[in-house]
Short mmCIF file of C-alpha atoms in Angstrom, two decimals:
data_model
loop_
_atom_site.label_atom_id
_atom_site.label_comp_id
_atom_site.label_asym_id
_atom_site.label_seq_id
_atom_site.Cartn_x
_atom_site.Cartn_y
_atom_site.Cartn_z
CA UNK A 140 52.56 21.25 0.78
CA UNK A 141 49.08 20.55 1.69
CA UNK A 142 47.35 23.93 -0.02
CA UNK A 143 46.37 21.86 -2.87
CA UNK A 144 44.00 19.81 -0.97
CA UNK A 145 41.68 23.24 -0.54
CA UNK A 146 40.32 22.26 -4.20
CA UNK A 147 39.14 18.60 -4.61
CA UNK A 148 40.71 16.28 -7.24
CA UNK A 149 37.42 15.76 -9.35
CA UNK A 150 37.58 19.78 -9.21
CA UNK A 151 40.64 20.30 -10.41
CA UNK A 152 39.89 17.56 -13.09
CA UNK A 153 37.10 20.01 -14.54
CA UNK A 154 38.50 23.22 -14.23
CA UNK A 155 41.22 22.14 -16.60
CA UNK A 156 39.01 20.68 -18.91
CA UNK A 157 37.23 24.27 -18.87
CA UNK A 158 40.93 26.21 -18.89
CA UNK A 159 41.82 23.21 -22.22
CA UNK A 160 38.47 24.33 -24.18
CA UNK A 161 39.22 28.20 -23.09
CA UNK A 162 42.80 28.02 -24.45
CA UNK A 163 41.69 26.39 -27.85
CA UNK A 164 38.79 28.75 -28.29
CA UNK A 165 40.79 31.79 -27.60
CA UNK A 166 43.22 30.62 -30.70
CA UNK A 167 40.31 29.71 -32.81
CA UNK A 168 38.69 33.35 -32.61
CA UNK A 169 42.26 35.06 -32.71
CA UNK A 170 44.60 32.83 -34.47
CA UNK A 171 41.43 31.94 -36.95
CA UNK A 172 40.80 35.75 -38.20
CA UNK A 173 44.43 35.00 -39.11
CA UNK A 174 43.90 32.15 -40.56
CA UNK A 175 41.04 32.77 -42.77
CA UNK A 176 42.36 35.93 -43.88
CA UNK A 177 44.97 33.58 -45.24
CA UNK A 178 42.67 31.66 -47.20
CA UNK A 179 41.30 35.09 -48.46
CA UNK A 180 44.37 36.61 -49.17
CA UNK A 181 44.54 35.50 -53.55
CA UNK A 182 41.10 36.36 -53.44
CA UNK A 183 40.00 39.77 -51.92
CA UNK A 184 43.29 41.31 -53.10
CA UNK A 185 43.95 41.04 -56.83
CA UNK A 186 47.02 43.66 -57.04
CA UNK A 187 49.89 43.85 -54.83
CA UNK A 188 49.09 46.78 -53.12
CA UNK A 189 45.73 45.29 -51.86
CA UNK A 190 47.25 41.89 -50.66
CA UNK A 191 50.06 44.16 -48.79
CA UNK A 192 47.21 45.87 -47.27
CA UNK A 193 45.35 42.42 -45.98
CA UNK A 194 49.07 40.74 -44.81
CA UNK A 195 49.52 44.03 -42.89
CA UNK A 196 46.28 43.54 -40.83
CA UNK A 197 47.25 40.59 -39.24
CA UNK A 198 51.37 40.99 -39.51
CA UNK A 199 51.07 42.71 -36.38
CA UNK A 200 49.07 40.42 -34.38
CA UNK A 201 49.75 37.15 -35.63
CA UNK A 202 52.20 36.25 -33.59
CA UNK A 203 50.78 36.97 -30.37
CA UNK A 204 47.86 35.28 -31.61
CA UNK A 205 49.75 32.21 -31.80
CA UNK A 206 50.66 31.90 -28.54
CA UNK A 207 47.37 30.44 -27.69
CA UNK A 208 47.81 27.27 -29.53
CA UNK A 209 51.12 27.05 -28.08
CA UNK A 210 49.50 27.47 -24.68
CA UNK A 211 46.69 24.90 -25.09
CA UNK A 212 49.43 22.59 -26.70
CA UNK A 213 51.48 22.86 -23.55
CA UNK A 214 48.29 22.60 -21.22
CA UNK A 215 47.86 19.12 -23.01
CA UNK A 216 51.45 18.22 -22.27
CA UNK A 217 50.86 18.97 -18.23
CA UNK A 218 47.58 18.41 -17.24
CA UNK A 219 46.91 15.34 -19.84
CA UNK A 220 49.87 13.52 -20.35
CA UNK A 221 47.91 10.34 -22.11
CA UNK A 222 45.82 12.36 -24.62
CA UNK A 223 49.61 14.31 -25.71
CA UNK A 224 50.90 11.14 -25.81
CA UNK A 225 48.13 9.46 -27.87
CA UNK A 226 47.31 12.79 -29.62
CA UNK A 227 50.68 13.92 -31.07
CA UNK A 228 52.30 10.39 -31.68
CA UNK A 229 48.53 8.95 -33.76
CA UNK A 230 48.71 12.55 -35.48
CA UNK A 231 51.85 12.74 -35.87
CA UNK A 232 51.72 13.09 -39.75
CA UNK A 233 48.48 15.19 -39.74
CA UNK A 234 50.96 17.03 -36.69
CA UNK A 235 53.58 17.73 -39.58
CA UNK A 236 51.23 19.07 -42.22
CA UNK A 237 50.38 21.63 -39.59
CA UNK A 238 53.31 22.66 -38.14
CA UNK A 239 54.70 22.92 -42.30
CA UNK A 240 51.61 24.95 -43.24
CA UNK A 241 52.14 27.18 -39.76
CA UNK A 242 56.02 27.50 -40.39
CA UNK A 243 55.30 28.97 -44.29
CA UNK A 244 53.26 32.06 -42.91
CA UNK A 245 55.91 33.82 -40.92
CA UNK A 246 57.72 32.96 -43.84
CA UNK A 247 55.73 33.79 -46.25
CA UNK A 248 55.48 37.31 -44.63
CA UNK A 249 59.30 38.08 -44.23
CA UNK A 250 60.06 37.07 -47.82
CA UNK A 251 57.14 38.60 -49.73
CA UNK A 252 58.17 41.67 -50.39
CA UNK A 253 62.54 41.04 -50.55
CA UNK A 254 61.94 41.17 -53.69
CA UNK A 255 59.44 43.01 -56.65
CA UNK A 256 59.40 40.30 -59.22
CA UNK A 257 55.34 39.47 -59.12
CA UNK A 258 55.84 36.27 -59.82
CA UNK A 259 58.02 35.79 -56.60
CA UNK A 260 55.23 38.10 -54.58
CA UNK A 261 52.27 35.24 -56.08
CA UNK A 262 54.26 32.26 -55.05
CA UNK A 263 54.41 33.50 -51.18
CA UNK A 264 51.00 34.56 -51.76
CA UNK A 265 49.81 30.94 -52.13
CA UNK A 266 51.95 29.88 -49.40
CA UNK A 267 50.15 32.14 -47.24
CA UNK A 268 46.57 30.71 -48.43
CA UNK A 269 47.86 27.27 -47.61
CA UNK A 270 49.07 28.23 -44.56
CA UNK A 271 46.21 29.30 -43.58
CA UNK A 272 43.92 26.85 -45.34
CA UNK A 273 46.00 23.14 -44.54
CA UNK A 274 45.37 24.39 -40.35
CA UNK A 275 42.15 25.10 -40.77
CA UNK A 276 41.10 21.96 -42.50
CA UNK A 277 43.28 19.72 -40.08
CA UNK A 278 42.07 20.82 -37.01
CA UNK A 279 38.88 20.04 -38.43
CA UNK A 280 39.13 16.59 -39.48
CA UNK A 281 41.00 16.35 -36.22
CA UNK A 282 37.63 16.79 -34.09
CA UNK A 283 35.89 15.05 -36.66
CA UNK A 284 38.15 12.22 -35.96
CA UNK A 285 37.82 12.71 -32.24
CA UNK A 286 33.64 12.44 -32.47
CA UNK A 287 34.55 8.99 -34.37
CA UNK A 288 37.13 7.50 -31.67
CA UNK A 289 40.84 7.12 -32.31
CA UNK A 290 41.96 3.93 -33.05
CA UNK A 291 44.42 3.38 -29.90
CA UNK A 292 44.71 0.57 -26.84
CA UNK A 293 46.62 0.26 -23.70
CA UNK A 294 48.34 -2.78 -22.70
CA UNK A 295 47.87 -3.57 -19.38
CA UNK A 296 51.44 -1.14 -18.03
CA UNK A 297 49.16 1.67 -19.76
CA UNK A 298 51.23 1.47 -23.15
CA UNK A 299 49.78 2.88 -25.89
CA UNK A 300 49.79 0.94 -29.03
CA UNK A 301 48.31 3.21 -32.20
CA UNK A 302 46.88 1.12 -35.12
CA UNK A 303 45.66 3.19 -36.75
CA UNK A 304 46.97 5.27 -40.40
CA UNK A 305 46.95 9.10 -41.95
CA UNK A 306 44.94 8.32 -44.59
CA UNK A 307 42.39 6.33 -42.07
CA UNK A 308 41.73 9.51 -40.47
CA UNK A 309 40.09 10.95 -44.02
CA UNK A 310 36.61 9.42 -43.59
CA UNK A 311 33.46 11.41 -44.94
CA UNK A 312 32.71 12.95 -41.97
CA UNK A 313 35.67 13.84 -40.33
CA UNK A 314 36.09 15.71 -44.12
CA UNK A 315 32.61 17.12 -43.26
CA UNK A 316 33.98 18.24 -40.00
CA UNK A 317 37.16 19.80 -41.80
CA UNK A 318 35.20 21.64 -43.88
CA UNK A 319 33.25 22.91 -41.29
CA UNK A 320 36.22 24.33 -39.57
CA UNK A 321 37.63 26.09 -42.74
CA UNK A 322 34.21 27.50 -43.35
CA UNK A 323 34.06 29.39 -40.08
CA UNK A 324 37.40 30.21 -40.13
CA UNK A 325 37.20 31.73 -43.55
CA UNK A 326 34.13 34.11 -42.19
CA UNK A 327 36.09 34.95 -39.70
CA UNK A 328 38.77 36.01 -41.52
CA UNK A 329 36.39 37.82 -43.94
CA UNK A 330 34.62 39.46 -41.15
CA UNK A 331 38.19 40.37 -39.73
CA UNK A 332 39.13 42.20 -43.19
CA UNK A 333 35.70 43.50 -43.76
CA UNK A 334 36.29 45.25 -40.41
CA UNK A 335 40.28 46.16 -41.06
CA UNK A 336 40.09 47.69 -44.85
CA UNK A 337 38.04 49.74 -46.70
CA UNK A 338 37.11 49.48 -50.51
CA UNK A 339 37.54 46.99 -53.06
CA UNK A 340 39.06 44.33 -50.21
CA UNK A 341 36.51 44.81 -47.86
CA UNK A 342 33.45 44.63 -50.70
CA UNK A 343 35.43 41.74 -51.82
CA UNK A 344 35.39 39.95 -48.64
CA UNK A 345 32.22 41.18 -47.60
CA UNK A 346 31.14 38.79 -50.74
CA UNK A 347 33.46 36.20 -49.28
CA UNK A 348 32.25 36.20 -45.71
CA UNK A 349 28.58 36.34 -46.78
CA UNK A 350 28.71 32.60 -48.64
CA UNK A 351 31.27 31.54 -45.86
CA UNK A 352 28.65 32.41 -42.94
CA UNK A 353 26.40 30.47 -45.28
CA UNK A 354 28.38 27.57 -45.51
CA UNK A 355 28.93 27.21 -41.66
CA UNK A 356 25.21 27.28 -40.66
CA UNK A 357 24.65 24.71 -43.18
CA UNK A 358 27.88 22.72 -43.01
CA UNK A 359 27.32 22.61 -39.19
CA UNK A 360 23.73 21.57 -39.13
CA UNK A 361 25.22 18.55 -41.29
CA UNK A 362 27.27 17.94 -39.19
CA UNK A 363 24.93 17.78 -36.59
CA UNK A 364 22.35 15.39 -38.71
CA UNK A 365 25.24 13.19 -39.34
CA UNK A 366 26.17 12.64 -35.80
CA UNK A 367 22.79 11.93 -35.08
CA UNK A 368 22.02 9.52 -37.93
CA UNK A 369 25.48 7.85 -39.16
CA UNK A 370 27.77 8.36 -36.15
CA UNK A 371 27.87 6.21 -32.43
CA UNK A 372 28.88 8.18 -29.79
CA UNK A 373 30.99 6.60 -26.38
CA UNK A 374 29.54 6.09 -23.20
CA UNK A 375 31.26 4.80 -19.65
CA UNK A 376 29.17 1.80 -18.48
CA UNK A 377 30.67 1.76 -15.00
CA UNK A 378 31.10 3.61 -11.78
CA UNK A 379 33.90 5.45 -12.18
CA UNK A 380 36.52 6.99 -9.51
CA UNK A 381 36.47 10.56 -10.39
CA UNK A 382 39.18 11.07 -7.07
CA UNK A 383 41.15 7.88 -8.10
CA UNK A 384 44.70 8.11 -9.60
CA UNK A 385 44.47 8.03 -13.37
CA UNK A 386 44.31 4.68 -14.75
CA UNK A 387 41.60 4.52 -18.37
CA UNK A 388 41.56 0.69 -18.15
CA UNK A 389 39.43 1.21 -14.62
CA UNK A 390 36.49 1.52 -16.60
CA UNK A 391 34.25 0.18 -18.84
CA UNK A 392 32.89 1.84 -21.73
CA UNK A 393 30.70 0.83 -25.68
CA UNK A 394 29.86 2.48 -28.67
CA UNK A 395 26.12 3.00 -28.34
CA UNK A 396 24.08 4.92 -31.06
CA UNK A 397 22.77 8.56 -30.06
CA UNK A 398 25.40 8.68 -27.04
CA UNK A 399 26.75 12.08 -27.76
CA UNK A 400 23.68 13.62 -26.98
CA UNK A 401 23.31 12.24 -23.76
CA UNK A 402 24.37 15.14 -22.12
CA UNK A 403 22.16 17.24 -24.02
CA UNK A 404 19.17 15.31 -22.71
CA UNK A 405 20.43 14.88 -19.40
CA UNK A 406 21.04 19.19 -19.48
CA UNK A 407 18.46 20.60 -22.04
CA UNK A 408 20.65 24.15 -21.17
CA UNK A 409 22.94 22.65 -23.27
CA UNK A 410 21.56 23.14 -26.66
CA UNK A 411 22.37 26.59 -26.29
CA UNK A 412 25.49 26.28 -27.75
CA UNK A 413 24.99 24.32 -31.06
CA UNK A 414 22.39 27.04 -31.17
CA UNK A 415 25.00 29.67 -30.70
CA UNK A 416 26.93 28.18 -33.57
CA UNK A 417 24.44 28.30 -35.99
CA UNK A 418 22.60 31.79 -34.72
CA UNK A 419 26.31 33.27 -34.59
CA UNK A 420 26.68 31.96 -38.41
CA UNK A 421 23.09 33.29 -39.15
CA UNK A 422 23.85 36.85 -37.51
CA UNK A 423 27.04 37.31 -39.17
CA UNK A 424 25.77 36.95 -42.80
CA UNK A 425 23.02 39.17 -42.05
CA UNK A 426 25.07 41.95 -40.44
CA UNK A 427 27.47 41.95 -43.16
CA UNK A 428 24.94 42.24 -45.78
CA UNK A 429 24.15 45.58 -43.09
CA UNK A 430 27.81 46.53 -43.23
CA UNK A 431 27.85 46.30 -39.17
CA UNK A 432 31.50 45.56 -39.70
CA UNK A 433 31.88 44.81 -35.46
CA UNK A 434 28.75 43.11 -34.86
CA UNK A 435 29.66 40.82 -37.89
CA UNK A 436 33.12 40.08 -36.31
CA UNK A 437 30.95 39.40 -32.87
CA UNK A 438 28.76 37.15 -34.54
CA UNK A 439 31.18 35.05 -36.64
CA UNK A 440 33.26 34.78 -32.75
CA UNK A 441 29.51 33.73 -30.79
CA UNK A 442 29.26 30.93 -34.07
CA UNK A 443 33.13 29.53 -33.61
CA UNK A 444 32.63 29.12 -29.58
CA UNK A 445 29.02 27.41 -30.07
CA UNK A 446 30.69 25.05 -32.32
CA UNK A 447 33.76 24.56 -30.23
CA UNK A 448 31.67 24.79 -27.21
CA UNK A 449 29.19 22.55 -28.84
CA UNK A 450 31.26 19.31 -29.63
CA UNK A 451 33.18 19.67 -25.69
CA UNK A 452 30.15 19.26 -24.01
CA UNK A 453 28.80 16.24 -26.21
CA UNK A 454 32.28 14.50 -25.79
CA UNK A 455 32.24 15.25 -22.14
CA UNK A 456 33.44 13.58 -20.04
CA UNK A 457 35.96 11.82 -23.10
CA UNK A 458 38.73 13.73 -24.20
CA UNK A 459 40.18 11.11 -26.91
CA UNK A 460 37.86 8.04 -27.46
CA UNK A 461 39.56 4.68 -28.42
CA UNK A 462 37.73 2.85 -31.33
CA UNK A 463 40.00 -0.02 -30.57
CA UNK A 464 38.90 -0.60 -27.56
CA UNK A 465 36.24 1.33 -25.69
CA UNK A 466 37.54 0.66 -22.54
CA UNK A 467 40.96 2.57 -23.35
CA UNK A 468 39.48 5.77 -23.67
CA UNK A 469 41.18 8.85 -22.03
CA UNK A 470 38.47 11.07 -19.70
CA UNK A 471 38.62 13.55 -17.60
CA UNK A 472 38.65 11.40 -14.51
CA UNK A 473 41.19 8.99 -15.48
CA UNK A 474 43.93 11.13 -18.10
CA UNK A 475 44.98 13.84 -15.85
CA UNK A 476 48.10 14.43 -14.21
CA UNK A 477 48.43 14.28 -10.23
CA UNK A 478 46.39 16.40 -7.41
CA UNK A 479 49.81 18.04 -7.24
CA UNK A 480 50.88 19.12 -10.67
CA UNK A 481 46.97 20.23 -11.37
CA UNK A 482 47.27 22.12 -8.25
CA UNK A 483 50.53 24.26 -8.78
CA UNK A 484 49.55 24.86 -12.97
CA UNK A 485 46.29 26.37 -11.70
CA UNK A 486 48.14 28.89 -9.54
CA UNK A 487 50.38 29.69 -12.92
CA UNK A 488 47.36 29.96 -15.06
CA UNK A 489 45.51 32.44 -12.10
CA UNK A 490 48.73 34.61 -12.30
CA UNK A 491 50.21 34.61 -15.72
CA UNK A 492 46.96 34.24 -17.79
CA UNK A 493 45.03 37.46 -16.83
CA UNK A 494 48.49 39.08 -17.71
CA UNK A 495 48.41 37.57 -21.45
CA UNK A 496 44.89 38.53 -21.71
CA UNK A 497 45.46 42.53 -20.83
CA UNK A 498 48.22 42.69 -22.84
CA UNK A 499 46.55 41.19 -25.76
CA UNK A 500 43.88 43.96 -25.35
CA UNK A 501 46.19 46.68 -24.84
CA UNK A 502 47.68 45.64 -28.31
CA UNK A 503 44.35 45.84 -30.11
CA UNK A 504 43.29 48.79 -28.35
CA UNK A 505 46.43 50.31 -29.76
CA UNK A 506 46.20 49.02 -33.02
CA UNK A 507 42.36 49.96 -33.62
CA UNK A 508 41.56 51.08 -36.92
CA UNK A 509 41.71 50.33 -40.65
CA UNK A 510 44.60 49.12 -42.69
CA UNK A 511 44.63 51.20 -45.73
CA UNK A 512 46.73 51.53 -49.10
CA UNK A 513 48.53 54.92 -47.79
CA UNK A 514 49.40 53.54 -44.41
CA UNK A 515 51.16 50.97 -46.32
CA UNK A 516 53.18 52.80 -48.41
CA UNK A 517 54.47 55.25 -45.38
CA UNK A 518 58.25 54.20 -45.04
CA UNK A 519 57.60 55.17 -41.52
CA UNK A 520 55.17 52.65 -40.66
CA UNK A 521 57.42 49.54 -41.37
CA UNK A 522 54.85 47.85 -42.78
CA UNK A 523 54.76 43.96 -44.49
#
């Protein structure tokens, strides 16, 4: 009963803050390939053959892909009660557009091909490029809206009162952030397909992926000017408990200008990843142009973690900044769950984790190689 004391509390706090933003990266460089080869999908392919060929290099994967979202989704549910609570009740529209646009690509892949009437094939087609594209631009404006502070407040029993609206959550830059997020999910995706087909698709999205990369380095250094010029960061104000029992309203904290580079000036080290994101971007477009078909896919995955990795340590130590009321805001040291329950989920996550991760490479070690037009028509193959 008292093996959970071997690891402090503060510990604990920021190993799961490091297992959140591992969980959510891994399903950005997985779950985005699928994603953005989504968004691709009406595009690189233009006959039905082609498009069967880019559905069938994900069909295999996606779902196992998935599982990371559901994973980091259920890591928010144990280990930060508050920010699920705040997060998936404020969101809970912007929560429905996703989990619609998610539900239409399994979908979208079972039903394609019951039937040869193009027309039919074209409509699930679509549904597959907004499945892939309403994600990708959510999630964005999601962070975006996260940089900007939510607007939510805690009475004093700690409950949560939301005032804010769906269509208050599409401000310029949280946009700007959306399109960031579809922009480096699309080049992954292209660099995915450029790597997975051969011919006409892969010249196609080697076109694709080129302007995408593009678009992220300069989308993201935007980004980065805006948050710098137009957009206050939080900052606590007070001493705060990081042993203490979780409790926001302990705190003080203000909207100051400049604050989310605080920890970039306090840790100069730092910059490295905002530098990743935008030398990953960089490196990608160049190594497609060099038809280095894995060292593209490398370099389009280095530019999604700097990014990710970029806006978790500005935030730190927030997790969901109130705009109502500064003081409310959820952090690592006061939105956690117990010494316990931290405790016991980090044993889980030391056992069952490594397991996910081996069999997710066995998988892709098995399925190595290219997706073509022959494969696909093999009645043995069982393909999409």
């Amino acid at each position: 009963m008292i093996l959970h004391t071997l690891i402090d509390y503060d510990v604990l706090r920021v190993i799961w803050w490091a297992l959140l933003g591992f969980l959510l990266l891994a399903f950005a460089l997985t779950d985005g390939f699928d994603l953005g080869s989504g968004m691709l999908l009406p595009f690189v392919a233009r006959t039905d053959l082609e498009r069967r060929v880019v559905i069938n290099t994900v069909g295999p994967v996606w779902e196992g892909n998935q599982v990371w979202l559901i994973l980091g989704g259920g890591a928010i549910f144990a280990a930060w009660p508050p920010l699920y609570a705040v997060s998936f009740s404020g969101f809970y529209l912007a929560m429905f557009a996703i989990l619609f646009a998610l539900i239409l690509r399994p979908v979208g892949f079972k039903y394609r091909s019951k039937r040869e009437d193009p027309r039919w094939r074209a409509s699930w087609d679509w549904a597959l490029f907004v499945g892939g594209f309403v994600p990708s631009l959510i999630f964005g404006v999601a962070m975006g809206n996260v940089l900007l502070g939510v607007p939510f407040r805690l009475n004093d029993d700690l409950r949560i009162f939301y005032d804010g609206s769906f269509l208050g959550l599409l401000s310029p830059f949280a946009l700007l952030c959306g399109l960031v997020s579809v922009a480096m999910l699309t080049m992954q995706g292209a660099c995915w397909l450029v790597m997975k087909t051969r011919g006409p698709v892969a010249e196609r999205a080697r076109a694709y992926g080129s302007v995408a990369a593009l678009a992220t380095l300069v989308l993201f250094a935007l980004g980065g000017v805006a948050l710098s010029a137009w957009v206050d960061g939080y900052r606590i104000t007070s001493i705060i408990d990081t042993l203490a029992t979780s409790n926001p309203l302990r705190k003080t904290a203000e909207l100051a200008p400049g604050a989310w580079f605080d920890n970039y000036h306090a840790h100069p080290w730092l910059m490295a990843a905002p530098a990743a994101g935008l030398a990953g971007a960089a490196l990608a477009l160049a190594l497609l142009r060099l038809r280095r078909e894995v060292g593209a896919l490398l370099a389009s995955s280095l530019s999604i973690a700097g990014i990710v990795v970029a806006v978790g340590v500005s935030i730190f130590p927030f997790l969901l900044p109130s705009s109502a009321d500064p003081r409310a805001s959820l952090t690592v040291w006061d939105a956690s769950s117990s010494h316990m329950t931290l405790f016991i989920m980090l044993v889980s996550v030391v056992i069952f984790v490594p397991i996910i991760v081996l069999y997710t490479a066995w998988v892709y070690r098995v399925l190595w190689g290219k997706v073509d037009e022959k494969s696909v028509e093999d009645p043995h193959n069982h393909a999409y």
